[in-house]
Coordinates of C-alpha atoms (C1' of nucleotides) in Angstrom, one line a residue:
Chain D
X1 CA 10.4 31.6 -18.9
X2 CA 12.2 28.3 -17.1
X3 CA 9.4 25.7 -17.9
X4 CA 11.1 23.1 -16.3
X5 CA 8.9 20.1 -17.6
X6 CA 10.2 17.4 -15.6
X7 CA 8.5 14.1 -16.2
X8 CA 7.2 14.3 -12.8
X9 CA 5.7 17.1 -11.1
X10 CA 5.4 17.2 -7.2
X11 CA 1.7 15.8 -7.3
X12 CA 2.7 13.0 -9.3
X13 CA 5.5 12.1 -6.7
X14 CA 3.3 12.6 -4.0
X15 CA 1.0 10.1 -5.8
X16 CA 3.8 7.4 -6.4
X17 CA 4.8 7.8 -2.8
X18 CA 1.4 6.9 -1.6
X19 CA 0.7 4.2 -4.1
X20 CA 4.4 2.7 -3.3
X21 CA 3.5 2.4 0.3
X22 CA 0.2 1.1 -0.4
X23 CA -1.6 0.8 -3.7
X24 CA -4.9 -0.1 -2.2
X25 CA -5.6 3.3 -0.8
X26 CA -8.9 4.7 -2.7
X27 CA -8.5 7.5 -5.2
X28 CA -10.8 9.4 -3.0
X29 CA -8.6 9.2 0.2
X30 CA -5.6 10.1 -2.2
X31 CA -7.4 13.1 -3.6
X32 CA -8.3 14.4 -0.1
X33 CA -4.6 13.9 0.9
X34 CA -3.4 15.9 -1.9
X35 CA -6.2 18.5 -2.2
X36 CA -7.3 17.6 -5.7
X37 CA -10.2 16.1 -7.2
X38 CA -10.6 12.1 -7.5
X39 CA -10.9 12.3 -11.4
X40 CA -7.6 14.0 -11.3
X41 CA -5.9 11.2 -9.4
X42 CA -7.3 8.6 -11.6
X43 CA -6.3 10.7 -14.8
X44 CA -2.7 10.8 -13.1
X45 CA -2.6 7.2 -12.2
X46 CA -3.4 5.9 -15.6
X47 CA -0.7 8.4 -17.1
X48 CA 1.9 7.0 -14.7
X49 CA 1.0 3.6 -15.5
X50 CA 0.7 3.9 -19.3
X51 CA 4.3 5.8 -19.3
X52 CA 5.5 2.6 -17.5
X53 CA 6.7 4.7 -14.5
X54 CA 4.4 2.6 -12.5
X55 CA 5.6 -0.7 -13.6
X56 CA 2.9 -2.6 -11.8
X57 CA 1.1 -3.3 -8.8
X58 CA 2.3 -6.4 -6.3
X59 CA 1.5 -8.1 -3.1
X60 CA 4.5 -8.4 -0.7
X61 CA 5.0 -11.7 0.9
X62 CA 6.7 -12.2 3.9
X63 CA 8.9 -15.2 3.4
X64 CA 10.6 -15.1 6.5
X65 CA 7.3 -15.9 8.3
X66 CA 6.8 -18.9 6.4
X67 CA 9.9 -21.1 7.2
X68 CA 11.7 -22.7 4.3
X69 CA 13.4 -19.5 3.5
X70 CA 17.2 -19.4 2.4
X71 CA 18.3 -16.2 0.6
X72 CA 21.4 -15.3 -0.3
X73 CA 23.5 -12.5 -2.5
X74 CA 25.7 -13.6 -5.0
X75 CA 28.5 -12.0 -6.7
X76 CA 29.4 -13.0 -10.0
X77 CA 32.6 -12.2 -12.3
X78 CA 31.6 -13.0 -15.8
X79 CA 33.6 -14.3 -18.9
X80 CA 34.0 -11.2 -21.0
X81 CA 32.6 -11.6 -24.5
X82 CA 30.3 -9.4 -27.1
X83 CA 27.5 -8.3 -25.3
X84 CA 28.2 -10.4 -22.2
X85 CA 25.7 -8.1 -19.8
X86 CA 22.6 -9.2 -21.7
X87 CA 24.0 -12.6 -22.4
X88 CA 24.7 -13.4 -19.0
X89 CA 22.1 -11.7 -17.5
X90 CA 19.2 -13.8 -19.5
X91 CA 21.1 -17.0 -18.5
X92 CA 21.0 -16.1 -14.7
X93 CA 17.3 -14.6 -15.2
X94 CA 16.5 -18.3 -16.3
X95 CA 17.4 -19.6 -13.0
X96 CA 14.4 -20.4 -10.4
X97 CA 14.5 -18.3 -7.6
X98 CA 16.8 -15.5 -9.0
X99 CA 14.6 -12.3 -8.5
X100 CA 17.1 -9.5 -8.9
X101 CA 20.1 -9.0 -11.2
X102 CA 22.3 -5.9 -11.0
X103 CA 24.9 -5.2 -13.4
X104 CA 27.4 -3.5 -11.3
X105 CA 30.8 -1.7 -11.7
X106 CA 33.7 -2.8 -9.7
X107 CA 35.4 -6.2 -9.1
X108 CA 32.1 -8.0 -9.9
X109 CA 30.0 -7.7 -13.0
X110 CA 26.8 -8.9 -11.4
X111 CA 25.3 -9.0 -7.9
X112 CA 22.1 -11.0 -7.8
X113 CA 19.5 -11.8 -5.3
X114 CA 18.3 -15.5 -4.7
X115 CA 15.7 -17.0 -2.9
X116 CA 15.9 -20.9 -2.0
X117 CA 14.1 -22.9 0.6
X118 CA 17.1 -24.3 1.9
X119 CA 20.9 -25.1 1.4
X120 CA 20.8 -27.8 -0.8
X121 CA 18.5 -25.8 -3.1
X122 CA 20.8 -23.1 -3.1
X123 CA 23.9 -25.2 -4.0
X124 CA 21.8 -26.4 -7.0
X125 CA 21.4 -23.1 -8.2
X126 CA 25.0 -22.3 -7.7
X127 CA 25.9 -25.3 -9.5
X128 CA 24.0 -24.4 -12.4
X129 CA 26.0 -21.1 -12.6
X130 CA 29.3 -22.7 -12.1
X131 CA 28.6 -24.9 -14.9
X132 CA 28.0 -22.0 -17.2
X133 CA 30.8 -21.2 -19.6
X134 CA 29.7 -17.5 -19.2
X135 CA 30.5 -17.2 -15.8
X136 CA 33.9 -16.9 -14.2
X137 CA 33.6 -17.1 -10.5
X138 CA 31.0 -16.8 -7.8
X139 CA 31.1 -15.4 -4.4
X140 CA 27.9 -16.1 -2.4
X141 CA 26.8 -14.2 0.8
X142 CA 23.9 -15.9 3.0
X143 CA 21.4 -13.6 4.2
X144 CA 21.1 -14.2 8.0
X145 CA 18.3 -11.5 8.3
X146 CA 16.4 -9.0 6.3
X147 CA 16.4 -5.8 8.4
X148 CA 14.4 -3.9 6.1
X149 CA 13.1 -4.0 2.4
X150 CA 10.9 -1.3 1.6
X151 CA 10.0 1.1 -1.4
X152 CA 12.2 3.6 -2.7
X153 CA 10.3 6.7 -2.1
X154 CA 10.8 10.1 -3.5
X155 CA 12.1 12.8 -1.0
X156 CA 12.8 16.4 -0.8
X157 CA 16.2 16.3 -2.7
X158 CA 14.4 14.5 -5.5
X159 CA 12.0 17.6 -6.1
X160 CA 13.8 20.1 -8.2
X161 CA 14.2 23.3 -6.3
X162 CA 11.6 25.6 -8.9
X163 CA 13.1 28.7 -7.4
X164 CA 13.1 31.3 -9.5
X165 CA 12.7 34.3 -7.4
X166 CA 10.2 33.4 -4.6
X167 CA 8.0 30.6 -6.3
X168 CA 7.2 29.4 -2.9
X169 CA 4.8 31.0 -0.9
X170 CA 1.3 30.9 -2.8
X171 CA -0.6 28.2 -1.0
X172 CA -3.6 27.4 -3.0
X173 CA -6.6 29.8 -2.1
Chain B
X1 CA -0.5 -38.2 13.2
X2 CA 1.7 -36.4 10.8
X3 CA -0.9 -33.8 9.9
X4 CA 1.7 -31.3 8.4
X5 CA -0.6 -28.5 8.5
X6 CA 1.6 -26.2 6.5
X7 CA 1.1 -22.5 6.8
X8 CA 0.2 -22.5 3.3
X9 CA -1.5 -24.8 1.1
X10 CA -1.1 -25.1 -2.5
X11 CA -4.1 -22.8 -3.2
X12 CA -2.7 -20.1 -0.9
X13 CA 0.8 -20.4 -2.9
X14 CA -1.2 -19.8 -6.5
X15 CA -2.9 -16.9 -4.7
X16 CA 0.3 -15.4 -3.6
X17 CA 1.9 -15.9 -6.9
X18 CA -1.0 -14.3 -8.6
X19 CA -0.9 -11.3 -6.6
X20 CA 2.7 -10.9 -6.3
X21 CA 2.8 -10.9 -10.1
X22 CA -0.4 -8.3 -10.1
X23 CA -2.3 -7.4 -7.3
X24 CA -5.1 -5.7 -9.1
X25 CA -6.7 -8.8 -10.9
X26 CA -10.2 -9.1 -9.9
X27 CA -11.3 -11.7 -7.4
X28 CA -13.4 -13.0 -10.2
X29 CA -10.7 -13.7 -12.3
X30 CA -8.4 -15.4 -9.4
X31 CA -11.6 -17.7 -8.9
X32 CA -11.9 -18.5 -12.4
X33 CA -8.2 -19.5 -12.5
X34 CA -8.1 -21.5 -9.5
X35 CA -11.9 -23.0 -10.1
X36 CA -12.9 -21.9 -6.9
X37 CA -15.5 -19.3 -5.5
X38 CA -14.8 -15.5 -5.7
X39 CA -15.6 -15.4 -2.0
X40 CA -13.3 -18.3 -1.1
X41 CA -10.5 -16.2 -2.8
X42 CA -11.5 -13.3 -0.6
X43 CA -11.8 -15.1 2.3
X44 CA -8.2 -16.6 1.8
X45 CA -6.7 -13.2 1.0
X46 CA -8.1 -11.7 4.1
X47 CA -6.3 -14.6 6.1
X48 CA -3.2 -13.9 4.5
X49 CA -3.4 -10.4 5.1
X50 CA -4.3 -10.9 8.7
X51 CA -1.5 -13.4 9.1
X52 CA 0.8 -11.0 7.9
X53 CA 2.0 -13.2 5.2
X54 CA 1.1 -10.8 2.9
X55 CA 2.9 -7.7 4.1
X56 CA 1.2 -5.2 2.0
X57 CA 0.2 -4.1 -1.5
X58 CA 2.5 -1.6 -3.5
X59 CA 3.1 0.0 -6.7
X60 CA 6.5 -0.8 -8.4
X61 CA 8.2 2.5 -10.0
X62 CA 10.6 2.3 -12.6
X63 CA 13.2 4.8 -11.4
X64 CA 15.6 4.4 -14.3
X65 CA 13.0 5.8 -16.7
X66 CA 12.9 8.9 -14.5
X67 CA 16.4 10.1 -14.8
X68 CA 18.1 11.3 -11.5
X69 CA 18.6 7.5 -10.7
X70 CA 21.8 6.7 -8.9
X71 CA 21.8 3.4 -7.0
X72 CA 24.2 1.3 -5.0
X73 CA 25.1 -1.7 -3.3
X74 CA 27.0 -1.1 -0.2
X75 CA 28.9 -3.5 1.7
X76 CA 29.3 -2.8 5.5
X77 CA 31.6 -4.0 8.1
X78 CA 30.0 -3.0 11.5
X79 CA 32.4 -2.6 14.9
X80 CA 31.3 -5.3 17.1
X81 CA 29.1 -4.6 20.4
X82 CA 26.1 -5.9 22.1
X83 CA 23.3 -6.1 19.8
X84 CA 25.0 -4.4 16.9
X85 CA 23.1 -5.9 14.6
X86 CA 19.9 -4.1 15.8
X87 CA 21.8 -1.2 16.6
X88 CA 23.8 -0.6 13.2
X89 CA 20.5 -1.6 11.6
X90 CA 18.4 1.2 13.0
X91 CA 21.2 3.6 12.4
X92 CA 21.2 2.6 8.8
X93 CA 17.6 2.6 8.4
X94 CA 17.4 6.3 9.4
X95 CA 19.4 7.3 6.1
X96 CA 17.4 8.5 3.4
X97 CA 17.4 6.3 0.2
X98 CA 18.5 3.2 2.1
X99 CA 15.7 0.7 1.1
X100 CA 17.2 -2.5 1.8
X101 CA 19.2 -3.7 4.8
X102 CA 20.4 -7.4 4.7
X103 CA 22.5 -8.6 7.8
X104 CA 24.5 -11.1 6.2
X105 CA 27.4 -13.9 6.9
X106 CA 30.7 -13.5 5.9
X107 CA 33.5 -10.8 5.6
X108 CA 30.9 -8.1 5.8
X109 CA 28.1 -7.7 8.5
X110 CA 25.6 -5.9 6.2
X111 CA 24.5 -5.5 2.6
X112 CA 22.6 -2.2 2.0
X113 CA 20.5 -1.2 -0.9
X114 CA 20.8 2.7 -1.4
X115 CA 18.9 4.9 -4.1
X116 CA 20.3 8.5 -4.7
X117 CA 19.7 11.1 -7.4
X118 CA 23.3 11.5 -8.4
X119 CA 26.8 10.8 -7.3
X120 CA 27.0 13.7 -4.9
X121 CA 23.9 12.8 -3.0
X122 CA 25.3 9.2 -2.5
X123 CA 28.4 10.7 -1.2
X124 CA 26.7 12.2 1.5
X125 CA 25.1 9.3 2.6
X126 CA 28.5 7.2 2.6
X127 CA 29.7 10.2 4.7
X128 CA 26.7 9.7 7.1
X129 CA 27.8 6.2 7.4
X130 CA 31.5 6.9 7.8
X131 CA 30.9 9.1 10.5
X132 CA 29.1 6.6 12.4
X133 CA 31.2 5.0 15.3
X134 CA 29.2 1.8 14.8
X135 CA 30.6 1.3 11.5
X136 CA 34.2 0.0 10.7
X137 CA 34.1 0.1 6.9
X138 CA 32.0 0.4 3.8
X139 CA 32.6 -0.9 0.4
X140 CA 30.3 0.7 -2.3
X141 CA 29.5 -1.0 -5.5
X142 CA 27.6 1.1 -8.1
X143 CA 24.8 -0.2 -10.0
X144 CA 25.3 0.1 -13.9
X145 CA 21.9 -1.2 -14.8
X146 CA 19.0 -3.4 -13.1
X147 CA 18.6 -6.2 -15.5
X148 CA 15.7 -7.9 -13.4
X149 CA 13.9 -7.0 -10.2
X150 CA 10.7 -9.0 -9.6
X151 CA 8.9 -10.9 -7.2
X152 CA 10.0 -14.0 -5.2
X153 CA 7.6 -16.5 -6.4
X154 CA 6.7 -20.1 -5.1
X155 CA 7.9 -22.9 -7.4
X156 CA 7.2 -26.4 -7.2
X157 CA 10.1 -26.9 -4.9
X158 CA 8.3 -24.9 -2.5
X159 CA 5.8 -27.3 -2.2
X160 CA 6.3 -29.6 0.7
X161 CA 6.4 -33.0 -0.9
X162 CA 3.6 -34.6 1.5
X163 CA 5.6 -38.3 1.4
X164 CA 4.9 -40.1 4.2
X165 CA 7.6 -42.8 5.0
X166 CA 10.9 -41.5 3.6
X167 CA 10.5 -37.9 2.8
X168 CA 13.2 -37.6 0.3
X169 CA 13.2 -39.5 -2.9
X170 CA 10.0 -38.9 -4.8
X171 CA 10.3 -36.5 -7.5
X172 CA 7.1 -35.0 -8.6
X173 CA 5.6 -36.6 -11.8
Chain S
dC1 C1' -13.5 -23.8 5.6
dC2 C1' -16.2 -22.9 1.1
dT3 C1' -20.1 -21.0 -1.4
dG4 C1' -23.9 -17.9 -3.6
dA5 C1' -26.8 -13.7 -3.3
dA6 C1' -27.1 -9.2 -2.1
dA7 C1' -25.3 -4.6 -0.8
dG8 C1' -22.1 -0.9 -0.8
dC9 C1' -18.6 1.7 -3.0
dA10 C1' -14.5 2.5 -5.8
dG11 C1' -12.7 2.7 -10.1
dA12 C1' -14.0 3.9 -15.2
dT13 C1' -16.0 7.1 -18.4
dG14 C1' -17.4 11.6 -21.0
dT15 C1' -18.7 16.0 -20.8
dC16 C1' -17.8 20.3 -19.6
dC17 C1' -14.4 24.1 -17.8
Chain J
dG1 C1' -5.0 19.3 -17.3
dG2 C1' -8.7 19.4 -13.8
dA3 C1' -13.8 18.8 -11.6
dC4 C1' -18.4 17.0 -11.8
dA5 C1' -22.0 13.4 -11.9
dT6 C1' -22.8 9.1 -14.0
dC7 C1' -22.5 4.2 -14.8
dT8 C1' -20.2 -0.3 -14.3
dG9 C1' -18.2 -3.7 -12.0
dC10 C1' -15.5 -5.4 -8.1
dT11 C1' -15.1 -5.8 -3.4
dT12 C1' -17.3 -6.9 1.1
dT13 C1' -20.6 -9.1 3.8
dC14 C1' -23.5 -12.5 5.6
dA15 C1' -26.5 -16.6 6.2
dG16 C1' -26.2 -21.3 5.0
dG17 C1' -23.8 -25.9 4.0

DNA sequence: CCTGAAAGCAGATGTCC
DNA sequence: GGACATCTGCTTTCAGG
C-alpha cells in the first residue's frame, strides 16, 4: 500500500537542512533535535554521503571582507557543434576563477560565475573566452553587492504529502 | 614603513583553500601539509572564524540527484526609490527558494538564483515577484544542467606581489 | 604568534533489537 | 533501520617560548 519510498524521508531532509546550515553541529545535538539516537544520525549521514546526496563539507569564505574581490556573471552564447555543452563546459571550467557553470535555456547557452581580484584580472579571463573558437559571444554583468548567498534548504513543499486517509496525527509516544 | 599587513598571509590562504574544498580534514593533516603544528592550524582557524572570514561550515547537497529539482536564474529590474537595493533585496530574500541575490550593474538591477521542485512552484515564486510594487520586470532563465558549482579558491594571482618599488612587473618565477 | 602535551569529547564501530 | 556501549582519534585548551 502506497509505499512511497522516496530517496529521502523527512528525517533525512531535516538532517540535510541542519548540515547545510552548519555541518559542525555534533551528532549528539542533531539527535536531540530530531529525537532519535546519535547512531541513527551517524548512520543516515554516512548513507547520504555514500550516495553522494551530500557532495561534501565546505567552509564558506567571505571574499568581500578581504578586499581584492571583483565578481561577475557572464552570459555566454556558444557556437554549436556536437556535444558542445560538455566541450564548452570543460573549456570554461579550466579558466581560473570560474566557480559555477550553468547550462541554461534561452538566448544564451551558459551563465557562469567568476571571481577575480580586480577589473584587469576579469578582463584577462574574458579574453580567454573570446579567443576560444567554441564561444560566439559573451555578455558580462558585474556584481556590485552580494545580498544573499546561502544554502538551498528543503521546505514544506519539498516534502511529499503522504496523506492517505489521516497519516498525520500520531506523534511518537 | 610599507608593512603591507594584509588580512591574510599565504598560510591563511592555504588553510582556507583546504577547508573550502573539505572542512572535515583533520587538523593533523592540514598541519602536515603546511608543515606547521596542529595547534597553529587550530589557532588560525579560530581567528579566521572569529573575524568572520570563514562565515561558516556547510554541507553541500546534490539536488539534481534527488529529482524534484527545478532551478532558475532570474534577472530583475527594480522600480527605483530611496534605498531600493536593500528594500528589494529584503523582499526577494523572503521568497522561499531564493538562495542567492546579486545586486548587479547593467540592464538589470538584480540577478537571483532560485530553487523550486517543479515548474509550477517556480511560477508561484515568479508571481510573488510580479505582484511586488518594487519590481519592474523579471526575466527568467531555466537551468538545464549544473556543470560546475564549486568553491572560490585563492590562486597565485590572489597573493599580493610584495614588490617594493614598482608594484607591477614581477611575474612570479 | 607558534608549539607540545594533556584533557575532554565527538565520531566511528559492532552487537543486539 | 535503530539503540546502546565502547573505543579511537580529533579538537580544544593551556602553559611556555
